[in-house]
Coordinates of C-alpha atoms in Angstrom, one line a residue:
Chain V
G1 CA 21.3 5.5 -13.5
Q2 CA 19.9 8.7 -14.9
Q3 CA 17.0 10.1 -13.1
V4 CA 14.5 12.8 -13.9
M5 CA 12.8 14.2 -10.8
Q6 CA 9.6 16.1 -11.0
I7 CA 8.0 18.3 -8.3
P8 CA 5.5 18.6 -6.8
Q9 CA 3.8 15.3 -7.0
Y10 CA 0.4 16.8 -6.4
Q11 CA -1.1 20.3 -6.7
H12 CA -4.5 21.5 -5.8
V13 CA -5.4 25.0 -7.0
Q14 CA -8.5 27.2 -7.2
E15 CA -9.7 27.8 -10.7
G16 CA -8.0 31.0 -12.0
E17 CA -4.8 30.5 -9.9
D18 CA -1.5 29.8 -11.6
F19 CA 0.4 26.4 -11.5
T20 CA 4.0 25.4 -12.0
T21 CA 5.7 22.0 -12.2
Y22 CA 9.4 21.6 -12.2
C23 CA 11.6 18.9 -13.7
N24 CA 15.3 18.2 -12.9
S25 CA 17.7 15.8 -14.5
S26 CA 20.8 14.3 -13.0
T27 CA 22.5 14.6 -16.4
T28 CA 22.4 16.9 -19.4
L29 CA 19.5 16.3 -21.8
S30 CA 19.4 16.4 -25.6
N31 CA 15.9 17.6 -25.4
I32 CA 12.9 17.6 -23.0
Q33 CA 9.3 16.8 -23.8
W34 CA 6.2 17.4 -21.9
Y35 CA 3.1 15.2 -21.9
K36 CA -0.4 15.5 -20.4
Q37 CA -2.5 12.6 -19.2
R38 CA -6.1 13.2 -18.5
P39 CA -7.7 11.0 -15.7
G40 CA -8.3 7.6 -17.2
G41 CA -6.5 8.5 -20.4
H42 CA -3.1 8.0 -22.0
P43 CA -0.2 10.5 -22.1
V44 CA -0.4 13.0 -25.0
F45 CA 2.5 14.9 -26.3
L46 CA 2.4 18.7 -25.6
I47 CA 5.7 20.1 -26.6
Q48 CA 9.4 19.6 -27.1
L49 CA 12.3 21.9 -26.1
V50 CA 15.7 21.5 -27.6
K51 CA 17.8 24.6 -27.2
S52 CA 19.4 25.8 -24.0
G53 CA 17.3 28.6 -22.4
E54 CA 14.4 27.9 -24.8
V55 CA 11.0 29.3 -23.9
K56 CA 7.8 28.2 -25.7
K57 CA 4.2 29.2 -25.2
Q58 CA 1.0 27.4 -26.0
K59 CA -1.9 29.7 -25.0
R60 CA -1.8 29.8 -21.2
L61 CA 1.0 27.2 -21.0
T62 CA 4.7 28.4 -20.8
F63 CA 7.5 25.9 -21.1
Q64 CA 11.1 26.6 -20.3
F65 CA 14.4 24.7 -20.8
G66 CA 17.2 25.6 -18.5
E67 CA 20.5 27.0 -19.6
A68 CA 22.4 23.9 -18.6
K69 CA 19.8 21.7 -20.2
K70 CA 19.2 19.8 -17.0
N71 CA 16.0 21.4 -15.8
S72 CA 12.7 22.5 -17.2
S73 CA 9.4 23.9 -16.0
L74 CA 5.8 24.2 -17.1
H75 CA 3.7 27.1 -16.0
I76 CA 0.0 27.4 -16.5
T77 CA -1.6 30.9 -16.1
A78 CA -5.1 31.2 -14.8
T79 CA -5.9 27.5 -14.5
Q80 CA -9.2 26.1 -15.8
T81 CA -11.0 22.8 -15.0
T82 CA -9.9 21.5 -18.4
D83 CA -6.3 21.7 -17.2
V84 CA -6.9 18.8 -14.7
G85 CA -4.6 15.8 -15.3
T86 CA -1.1 14.6 -14.8
Y87 CA 1.8 16.4 -16.5
F88 CA 5.0 14.5 -17.2
C89 CA 8.3 15.7 -18.3
A90 CA 10.5 13.3 -20.3
G91 CA 14.1 13.7 -21.1
L92 CA 16.1 12.4 -24.0
R93 CA 19.7 11.9 -23.2
S94 CA 22.5 13.6 -25.1
S95 CA 23.9 10.2 -26.1
N96 CA 20.4 9.3 -27.0
T97 CA 19.1 5.8 -27.8
G98 CA 15.7 7.0 -28.5
K99 CA 14.6 6.2 -24.9
L100 CA 12.8 8.8 -22.9
I101 CA 13.3 9.0 -19.2
F102 CA 10.0 10.1 -17.6
G103 CA 9.6 12.1 -14.4
Q104 CA 7.1 10.9 -11.9
G105 CA 4.5 13.4 -13.0
T106 CA 2.6 16.2 -11.3
T107 CA -1.1 15.7 -10.8
L108 CA -3.1 18.9 -11.0
Q109 CA -6.5 19.2 -9.5
V110 CA -8.5 22.4 -10.2
K111 CA -11.4 23.4 -7.9
P112 CA -14.1 25.4 -9.7
Chain S
D1 CA -4.6 10.2 -32.2
A2 CA -2.0 8.0 -33.8
G3 CA -3.2 4.6 -35.0
I4 CA -2.3 2.5 -31.9
T5 CA -4.4 -0.1 -30.3
Q6 CA -3.8 -2.4 -27.3
S7 CA -5.4 -5.6 -26.4
P8 CA -6.9 -6.6 -24.1
R9 CA -7.8 -3.3 -22.5
H10 CA -8.5 -5.0 -19.2
K11 CA -7.4 -8.3 -17.8
V12 CA -7.6 -10.1 -14.5
T13 CA -5.4 -13.1 -14.0
E14 CA -4.0 -15.3 -11.3
T15 CA -0.4 -15.5 -10.0
G16 CA 1.7 -17.9 -12.0
T17 CA -0.2 -17.7 -15.2
P18 CA 1.3 -16.5 -18.5
V19 CA -0.1 -13.3 -19.9
T20 CA 0.5 -11.7 -23.3
L21 CA -0.4 -8.1 -24.2
R22 CA -0.5 -6.9 -27.7
C23 CA 0.2 -3.5 -29.3
H24 CA -0.7 -2.9 -32.8
Q25 CA 0.1 0.2 -34.9
T26 CA -0.9 1.4 -38.3
E27 CA 1.6 4.2 -38.6
N28 CA 4.6 2.1 -39.9
H29 CA 6.7 3.6 -37.1
R30 CA 10.0 2.0 -36.5
Y31 CA 10.3 2.3 -32.7
M32 CA 7.8 0.7 -30.3
Y33 CA 7.9 0.8 -26.5
W34 CA 6.3 -0.9 -23.5
Y35 CA 5.9 1.1 -20.3
R36 CA 4.2 0.4 -17.0
Q37 CA 2.6 3.1 -15.0
D38 CA 2.3 2.9 -11.2
P39 CA 1.4 5.6 -8.7
G40 CA 4.4 7.6 -7.6
H41 CA 6.6 6.1 -10.3
G42 CA 5.4 7.8 -13.5
L43 CA 6.1 5.8 -16.7
R44 CA 8.9 3.2 -16.6
L45 CA 10.3 1.6 -19.7
I46 CA 10.1 -2.2 -19.8
H47 CA 11.4 -3.0 -23.2
Y48 CA 11.6 -1.4 -26.6
S49 CA 12.0 -2.3 -30.2
Y50 CA 14.0 -0.5 -32.9
G51 CA 12.9 -2.7 -35.7
V52 CA 11.6 -6.1 -36.6
K53 CA 13.2 -8.7 -34.3
D54 CA 15.3 -6.0 -32.7
T55 CA 14.6 -5.4 -29.1
D56 CA 16.3 -4.2 -26.0
K57 CA 15.7 -3.9 -22.3
G58 CA 14.4 -0.9 -20.4
E59 CA 14.8 -0.1 -16.7
V60 CA 12.3 -2.6 -15.4
S61 CA 12.6 -5.6 -17.7
D62 CA 12.8 -8.4 -15.1
G63 CA 9.9 -10.8 -15.5
Y64 CA 9.0 -9.6 -19.0
S65 CA 9.8 -10.6 -22.5
V66 CA 8.9 -9.1 -25.8
S67 CA 8.7 -10.1 -29.4
R68 CA 8.3 -8.2 -32.7
S69 CA 7.9 -10.3 -35.7
K70 CA 6.1 -7.6 -37.8
T71 CA 6.5 -3.8 -37.9
E72 CA 3.0 -3.3 -36.7
D73 CA 2.9 -5.7 -33.7
F74 CA 4.8 -5.6 -30.5
L75 CA 4.0 -8.2 -27.9
L76 CA 4.7 -8.1 -24.2
T77 CA 4.7 -11.4 -22.3
L78 CA 4.7 -12.0 -18.6
E79 CA 5.9 -15.6 -18.4
S80 CA 4.6 -16.2 -14.9
A81 CA 2.6 -13.2 -13.6
T82 CA 3.1 -11.9 -10.1
S83 CA 1.1 -9.5 -8.0
S84 CA 3.9 -6.9 -8.3
Q85 CA 3.1 -6.8 -12.1
T86 CA -0.4 -5.4 -11.4
S87 CA -0.2 -2.1 -13.3
V88 CA -1.4 -0.2 -16.3
Y89 CA 0.7 -1.0 -19.3
F90 CA 1.1 1.5 -22.1
C91 CA 2.5 0.9 -25.6
A92 CA 4.1 3.8 -27.4
I93 CA 5.5 4.4 -30.9
S94 CA 7.8 6.9 -32.4
D95 CA 9.0 7.5 -35.9
S96 CA 12.6 7.7 -35.1
G97 CA 14.8 6.8 -32.1
R98 CA 17.8 8.8 -33.2
H99 CA 16.3 12.0 -34.4
V100 CA 16.4 15.0 -32.0
T101 CA 12.8 15.9 -32.7
D102 CA 11.4 12.5 -31.8
T103 CA 8.1 12.3 -29.9
Q104 CA 6.2 9.3 -28.7
Y105 CA 2.5 8.5 -29.3
F106 CA 0.8 6.3 -26.7
G107 CA -1.9 3.7 -27.0
P108 CA -4.9 3.6 -24.7
G109 CA -3.4 1.3 -22.1
T110 CA -4.1 -2.1 -20.7
R111 CA -5.1 -2.4 -17.0
L112 CA -3.7 -5.7 -15.7
T113 CA -4.6 -7.1 -12.3
V114 CA -2.8 -10.2 -11.0
L115 CA -4.5 -11.8 -8.0

């Protein structure tokens, strides 16, 4: 079946360093969404990318959707302790049924 | 946060007992989902509903059943709980399953331990 792979699984950085997580799908996606889950919390929607090659920014976060609509990345510039959590990508298939396929998530730890 | 509640928030039960988890929404969203979250697996879809009495299986549906008799409530039942069903269960809702800009809103989760 369709899979969405996310790497790395864990990342420890020093506060102020940059961080990137990558998401790859085995099939073309209609769109890709990113969610953040704080420790002990629930996933919260961050952003959605729809167009091939799309780039969106939210303050220090930059999201990209690949040209083939099969991969995506989230880059955080100058991490802060508030960035701690698990970041999930989730793909909506082109022949969508409304079901999202989630990646395994990348857990970010930031050392002050 | 969207108006989604889950009950109970924590439950400890024994192998072989039935368990029902409830998800309640006040957003009048059509679609509702049940996920389980386990380390290294992310969020995996158990079942989802696209309307009252309309449900379908997700990728890990074995051992689970669901019911939706009202728009606002989506129940997840473990007929005979097993230790492998120890997990954190999240309910989610969305306002459309067939719209390209759909997003999902998650409830606070239920931590279930099966001894």
